[in-house]
Amino acid sequence: MVNFLQLKGARPAAAAAAAAALLLGGGAAVSAYWGTAGSGSGSQTAGQLQVLTTEALTQPASGQQPIAPGGVADAAVRVTNPNPYAVQLYSVASAGPATADAAHPQCVTTGITFQNPAAPLAPTATVPANASLTVVLPGAVAMDLTSDPGCQGASFRIPLTLEVRK
């Protein structure tokens, strides 16, 4: 036998419907659904990536000869990350023509080209937070046969663009 308690002010039809739902459902489970609607706004300021600096290392890699006309060499690039988080060096690309050092003014046509490695770099290179990392790009620098004779013994500046990702 089921006893119903009727609350003061409750509608008899609503109480009967609730009782029928309990009887038909076996009274084993009860579920409820609350819905609401609303609107609002929020804001947040994105952090800003500090500029990374690069430095090309002028010394040939251990066991490597200086570049000569018709030859290739590795590019060794030191990347300094001033950010408080690590970044992944995603790509390195040429950003203009190579120039010889000031001690070689007769080296007008350098013949130097930078061979952009495929992106993303493989293997990946992660520059730690507030640190530097030297990345060696095998065979990335070439010198063709158009180099001026005044380029002998010169060091070259190769402007590069780096793409990093957090």
PDB file of C-alpha atoms in Angstrom:
ATOM      1  CA  MET A   1       0.000   0.000   0.000  1.00  0.00           C
ATOM      2  CA  VAL A   2       1.290   3.444  -0.911  1.00  0.00           C
ATOM      3  CA  ASN A   3       0.600   6.375   1.355  1.00  0.00           C
ATOM      4  CA  PHE A   4       0.521   9.839  -0.124  1.00  0.00           C
ATOM      5  CA  LEU A   5       1.336  12.923   1.791  1.00  0.00           C
ATOM      6  CA  GLN A   6      -0.343  15.979   0.403  1.00  0.00           C
ATOM      7  CA  LEU A   7       1.383  19.234   1.085  1.00  0.00           C
ATOM      8  CA  LYS A   8      -0.670  22.241   1.895  1.00  0.00           C
ATOM      9  CA  GLY A   9      -1.248  24.182  -1.287  1.00  0.00           C
ATOM     10  CA  ALA A  10      -0.058  21.314  -3.583  1.00  0.00           C
ATOM     11  CA  ARG A  11      -2.281  20.439  -6.500  1.00  0.00           C
ATOM     12  CA  PRO A  12      -3.839  16.971  -6.271  1.00  0.00           C
ATOM     13  CA  ALA A  13      -3.225  16.288  -9.966  1.00  0.00           C
ATOM     14  CA  ALA A  14       0.496  16.992  -9.628  1.00  0.00           C
ATOM     15  CA  ALA A  15       0.779  14.756  -6.558  1.00  0.00           C
ATOM     16  CA  ALA A  16      -1.090  11.960  -8.378  1.00  0.00           C
ATOM     17  CA  ALA A  17       1.194  12.275 -11.397  1.00  0.00           C
ATOM     18  CA  ALA A  18       4.282  12.044  -9.177  1.00  0.00           C
ATOM     19  CA  ALA A  19       2.891   8.980  -7.417  1.00  0.00           C
ATOM     20  CA  ALA A  20       2.056   7.303 -10.731  1.00  0.00           C
ATOM     21  CA  ALA A  21       5.579   7.958 -11.952  1.00  0.00           C
ATOM     22  CA  LEU A  22       7.009   6.286  -8.845  1.00  0.00           C
ATOM     23  CA  LEU A  23       4.689   3.276  -9.158  1.00  0.00           C
ATOM     24  CA  LEU A  24       5.274   2.758 -12.873  1.00  0.00           C
ATOM     25  CA  GLY A  25       8.993   3.232 -12.592  1.00  0.00           C
ATOM     26  CA  GLY A  26       9.265   0.888  -9.651  1.00  0.00           C
ATOM     27  CA  GLY A  27      10.586   3.688  -7.480  1.00  0.00           C
ATOM     28  CA  ALA A  28      14.157   2.521  -8.101  1.00  0.00           C
ATOM     29  CA  ALA A  29      15.560   5.633  -9.736  1.00  0.00           C
ATOM     30  CA  VAL A  30      14.897   9.316  -9.575  1.00  0.00           C
ATOM     31  CA  SER A  31      16.321  11.866 -11.949  1.00  0.00           C
ATOM     32  CA  ALA A  32      16.052  15.559 -12.232  1.00  0.00           C
ATOM     33  CA  TYR A  33      16.960  18.173 -14.820  1.00  0.00           C
ATOM     34  CA  TRP A  34      17.602  21.794 -14.146  1.00  0.00           C
ATOM     35  CA  GLY A  35      18.153  24.200 -16.983  1.00  0.00           C
ATOM     36  CA  THR A  36      19.148  27.788 -17.084  1.00  0.00           C
ATOM     37  CA  ALA A  37      20.204  30.367 -19.600  1.00  0.00           C
ATOM     38  CA  GLY A  38      22.441  33.339 -19.187  1.00  0.00           C
ATOM     39  CA  SER A  39      25.008  35.505 -20.802  1.00  0.00           C
ATOM     40  CA  GLY A  40      28.162  37.292 -19.786  1.00  0.00           C
ATOM     41  CA  SER A  41      31.565  38.332 -20.922  1.00  0.00           C
ATOM     42  CA  GLY A  42      35.156  37.823 -19.868  1.00  0.00           C
ATOM     43  CA  SER A  43      38.563  38.985 -20.870  1.00  0.00           C
ATOM     44  CA  GLN A  44      42.159  37.829 -20.709  1.00  0.00           C
ATOM     45  CA  THR A  45      45.388  39.283 -21.955  1.00  0.00           C
ATOM     46  CA  ALA A  46      47.720  37.044 -23.942  1.00  0.00           C
ATOM     47  CA  GLY A  47      51.358  36.966 -22.969  1.00  0.00           C
ATOM     48  CA  GLN A  48      53.946  38.189 -25.410  1.00  0.00           C
ATOM     49  CA  LEU A  49      56.835  36.124 -26.704  1.00  0.00           C
ATOM     50  CA  GLN A  50      60.132  37.880 -26.128  1.00  0.00           C
ATOM     51  CA  VAL A  51      62.429  37.986 -29.145  1.00  0.00           C
ATOM     52  CA  LEU A  52      64.956  35.173 -29.334  1.00  0.00           C
ATOM     53  CA  THR A  53      68.464  36.061 -30.386  1.00  0.00           C
ATOM     54  CA  THR A  54      70.700  34.070 -32.683  1.00  0.00           C
ATOM     55  CA  GLU A  55      74.414  33.914 -33.204  1.00  0.00           C
ATOM     56  CA  ALA A  56      76.129  32.049 -36.008  1.00  0.00           C
ATOM     57  CA  LEU A  57      79.241  30.300 -34.860  1.00  0.00           C
ATOM     58  CA  THR A  58      82.164  31.194 -37.091  1.00  0.00           C
ATOM     59  CA  GLN A  59      84.396  28.243 -36.280  1.00  0.00           C
ATOM     60  CA  PRO A  60      84.044  25.127 -38.443  1.00  0.00           C
ATOM     61  CA  ALA A  61      82.639  22.126 -36.622  1.00  0.00           C
ATOM     62  CA  SER A  62      85.139  19.689 -35.174  1.00  0.00           C
ATOM     63  CA  GLY A  63      86.861  17.858 -38.023  1.00  0.00           C
ATOM     64  CA  GLN A  64      85.295  20.120 -40.665  1.00  0.00           C
ATOM     65  CA  GLN A  65      87.249  22.234 -43.111  1.00  0.00           C
ATOM     66  CA  PRO A  66      86.284  25.848 -43.819  1.00  0.00           C
ATOM     67  CA  ILE A  67      83.886  26.222 -46.721  1.00  0.00           C
ATOM     68  CA  ALA A  68      85.406  26.588 -50.192  1.00  0.00           C
ATOM     69  CA  PRO A  69      83.918  27.286 -53.648  1.00  0.00           C
ATOM     70  CA  GLY A  70      81.838  24.304 -54.742  1.00  0.00           C
ATOM     71  CA  GLY A  71      81.551  23.012 -51.170  1.00  0.00           C
ATOM     72  CA  VAL A  72      78.966  22.736 -48.420  1.00  0.00           C
ATOM     73  CA  ALA A  73      79.240  23.145 -44.667  1.00  0.00           C
ATOM     74  CA  ASP A  74      77.140  22.735 -41.573  1.00  0.00           C
ATOM     75  CA  ALA A  75      75.474  25.781 -40.081  1.00  0.00           C
ATOM     76  CA  ALA A  76      75.875  26.077 -36.323  1.00  0.00           C
ATOM     77  CA  VAL A  77      73.397  28.509 -34.803  1.00  0.00           C
ATOM     78  CA  ARG A  78      73.198  29.433 -31.120  1.00  0.00           C
ATOM     79  CA  VAL A  79      69.651  30.369 -30.101  1.00  0.00           C
ATOM     80  CA  THR A  80      69.068  32.271 -26.840  1.00  0.00           C
ATOM     81  CA  ASN A  81      65.604  32.074 -25.302  1.00  0.00           C
ATOM     82  CA  PRO A  82      64.897  34.867 -22.760  1.00  0.00           C
ATOM     83  CA  ASN A  83      61.350  33.598 -22.094  1.00  0.00           C
ATOM     84  CA  PRO A  84      60.323  31.907 -18.838  1.00  0.00           C
ATOM     85  CA  TYR A  85      59.210  28.819 -20.801  1.00  0.00           C
ATOM     86  CA  ALA A  86      60.829  26.460 -23.292  1.00  0.00           C
ATOM     87  CA  VAL A  87      60.202  26.903 -27.023  1.00  0.00           C
ATOM     88  CA  GLN A  88      60.564  24.497 -29.925  1.00  0.00           C
ATOM     89  CA  LEU A  89      62.688  25.657 -32.838  1.00  0.00           C
ATOM     90  CA  TYR A  90      60.304  24.846 -35.674  1.00  0.00           C
ATOM     91  CA  SER A  91      62.095  26.227 -38.741  1.00  0.00           C
ATOM     92  CA  VAL A  92      65.140  28.174 -39.874  1.00  0.00           C
ATOM     93  CA  ALA A  93      65.147  30.076 -43.170  1.00  0.00           C
ATOM     94  CA  SER A  94      67.384  32.486 -45.035  1.00  0.00           C
ATOM     95  CA  ALA A  95      66.437  36.122 -44.498  1.00  0.00           C
ATOM     96  CA  GLY A  96      68.712  37.744 -47.074  1.00  0.00           C
ATOM     97  CA  PRO A  97      72.065  37.513 -48.813  1.00  0.00           C
ATOM     98  CA  ALA A  98      75.245  36.526 -47.007  1.00  0.00           C
ATOM     99  CA  THR A  99      77.880  39.210 -46.471  1.00  0.00           C
ATOM    100  CA  ALA A 100      81.592  38.930 -45.744  1.00  0.00           C
ATOM    101  CA  ASP A 101      83.248  40.385 -42.648  1.00  0.00           C
ATOM    102  CA  ALA A 102      84.673  43.925 -42.755  1.00  0.00           C
ATOM    103  CA  ALA A 103      88.250  42.643 -43.143  1.00  0.00           C
ATOM    104  CA  HIS A 104      87.378  41.316 -46.639  1.00  0.00           C
ATOM    105  CA  PRO A 105      86.029  44.312 -48.632  1.00  0.00           C
ATOM    106  CA  GLN A 106      87.007  42.604 -51.931  1.00  0.00           C
ATOM    107  CA  CYS A 107      84.486  39.827 -51.217  1.00  0.00           C
ATOM    108  CA  VAL A 108      81.484  41.404 -52.954  1.00  0.00           C
ATOM    109  CA  THR A 109      80.062  38.251 -54.550  1.00  0.00           C
ATOM    110  CA  THR A 110      80.161  35.687 -51.744  1.00  0.00           C
ATOM    111  CA  GLY A 111      78.511  32.782 -53.550  1.00  0.00           C
ATOM    112  CA  ILE A 112      77.152  31.741 -50.141  1.00  0.00           C
ATOM    113  CA  THR A 113      73.609  30.386 -49.918  1.00  0.00           C
ATOM    114  CA  PHE A 114      71.654  28.951 -47.024  1.00  0.00           C
ATOM    115  CA  GLN A 115      69.721  25.776 -47.779  1.00  0.00           C
ATOM    116  CA  ASN A 116      66.502  26.047 -45.746  1.00  0.00           C
ATOM    117  CA  PRO A 117      65.941  22.758 -43.903  1.00  0.00           C
ATOM    118  CA  ALA A 118      62.444  21.305 -44.059  1.00  0.00           C
ATOM    119  CA  ALA A 119      60.018  22.376 -41.344  1.00  0.00           C
ATOM    120  CA  PRO A 120      59.490  21.134 -38.763  1.00  0.00           C
ATOM    121  CA  LEU A 121      63.138  20.545 -37.997  1.00  0.00           C
ATOM    122  CA  ALA A 122      63.999  16.904 -37.457  1.00  0.00           C
ATOM    123  CA  PRO A 123      65.131  16.027 -34.950  1.00  0.00           C
ATOM    124  CA  THR A 124      63.239  18.609 -32.966  1.00  0.00           C
ATOM    125  CA  ALA A 125      65.197  21.177 -30.990  1.00  0.00           C
ATOM    126  CA  THR A 126      63.775  22.580 -27.770  1.00  0.00           C
ATOM    127  CA  VAL A 127      65.417  25.695 -26.361  1.00  0.00           C
ATOM    128  CA  PRO A 128      65.014  25.643 -22.564  1.00  0.00           C
ATOM    129  CA  ALA A 129      63.593  28.604 -20.649  1.00  0.00           C
ATOM    130  CA  ASN A 130      66.117  31.392 -20.004  1.00  0.00           C
ATOM    131  CA  ALA A 131      68.862  29.436 -21.754  1.00  0.00           C
ATOM    132  CA  SER A 132      70.807  29.005 -24.991  1.00  0.00           C
ATOM    133  CA  LEU A 133      71.077  26.035 -27.309  1.00  0.00           C
ATOM    134  CA  THR A 134      73.423  25.455 -30.243  1.00  0.00           C
ATOM    135  CA  VAL A 135      71.714  23.765 -33.165  1.00  0.00           C
ATOM    136  CA  VAL A 136      73.773  22.248 -35.975  1.00  0.00           C
ATOM    137  CA  LEU A 137      72.078  22.134 -39.384  1.00  0.00           C
ATOM    138  CA  PRO A 138      74.040  19.633 -41.498  1.00  0.00           C
ATOM    139  CA  GLY A 139      74.961  20.779 -45.007  1.00  0.00           C
ATOM    140  CA  ALA A 140      72.877  23.969 -44.727  1.00  0.00           C
ATOM    141  CA  VAL A 141      75.514  26.353 -46.154  1.00  0.00           C
ATOM    142  CA  ALA A 142      76.817  26.128 -49.719  1.00  0.00           C
ATOM    143  CA  MET A 143      79.384  28.182 -51.628  1.00  0.00           C
ATOM    144  CA  ASP A 144      79.115  28.210 -55.404  1.00  0.00           C
ATOM    145  CA  LEU A 145      81.870  28.841 -57.945  1.00  0.00           C
ATOM    146  CA  THR A 146      80.974  32.544 -58.410  1.00  0.00           C
ATOM    147  CA  SER A 147      82.691  33.600 -55.170  1.00  0.00           C
ATOM    148  CA  ASP A 148      85.193  36.443 -55.541  1.00  0.00           C
ATOM    149  CA  PRO A 149      88.847  35.539 -54.876  1.00  0.00           C
ATOM    150  CA  GLY A 150      88.760  38.205 -52.121  1.00  0.00           C
ATOM    151  CA  CYS A 151      86.496  35.881 -50.085  1.00  0.00           C
ATOM    152  CA  GLN A 152      89.409  33.627 -49.098  1.00  0.00           C
ATOM    153  CA  GLY A 153      89.621  33.461 -45.301  1.00  0.00           C
ATOM    154  CA  ALA A 154      86.426  35.518 -44.796  1.00  0.00           C
ATOM    155  CA  SER A 155      83.770  34.924 -42.181  1.00  0.00           C
ATOM    156  CA  PHE A 156      80.220  35.328 -43.436  1.00  0.00           C
ATOM    157  CA  ARG A 157      77.118  36.793 -41.903  1.00  0.00           C
ATOM    158  CA  ILE A 158      73.996  34.922 -42.988  1.00  0.00           C
ATOM    159  CA  PRO A 159      70.749  36.546 -41.828  1.00  0.00           C
ATOM    160  CA  LEU A 160      68.252  33.943 -40.692  1.00  0.00           C
ATOM    161  CA  THR A 161      64.627  33.910 -39.648  1.00  0.00           C
ATOM    162  CA  LEU A 162      63.666  31.480 -36.923  1.00  0.00           C
ATOM    163  CA  GLU A 163      60.182  30.202 -36.240  1.00  0.00           C
ATOM    164  CA  VAL A 164      59.591  28.969 -32.719  1.00  0.00           C
ATOM    165  CA  ARG A 165      56.521  27.490 -31.080  1.00  0.00           C
ATOM    166  CA  LYS A 166      55.544  27.063 -27.489  1.00  0.00           C
TER     167      LYS A 166
END
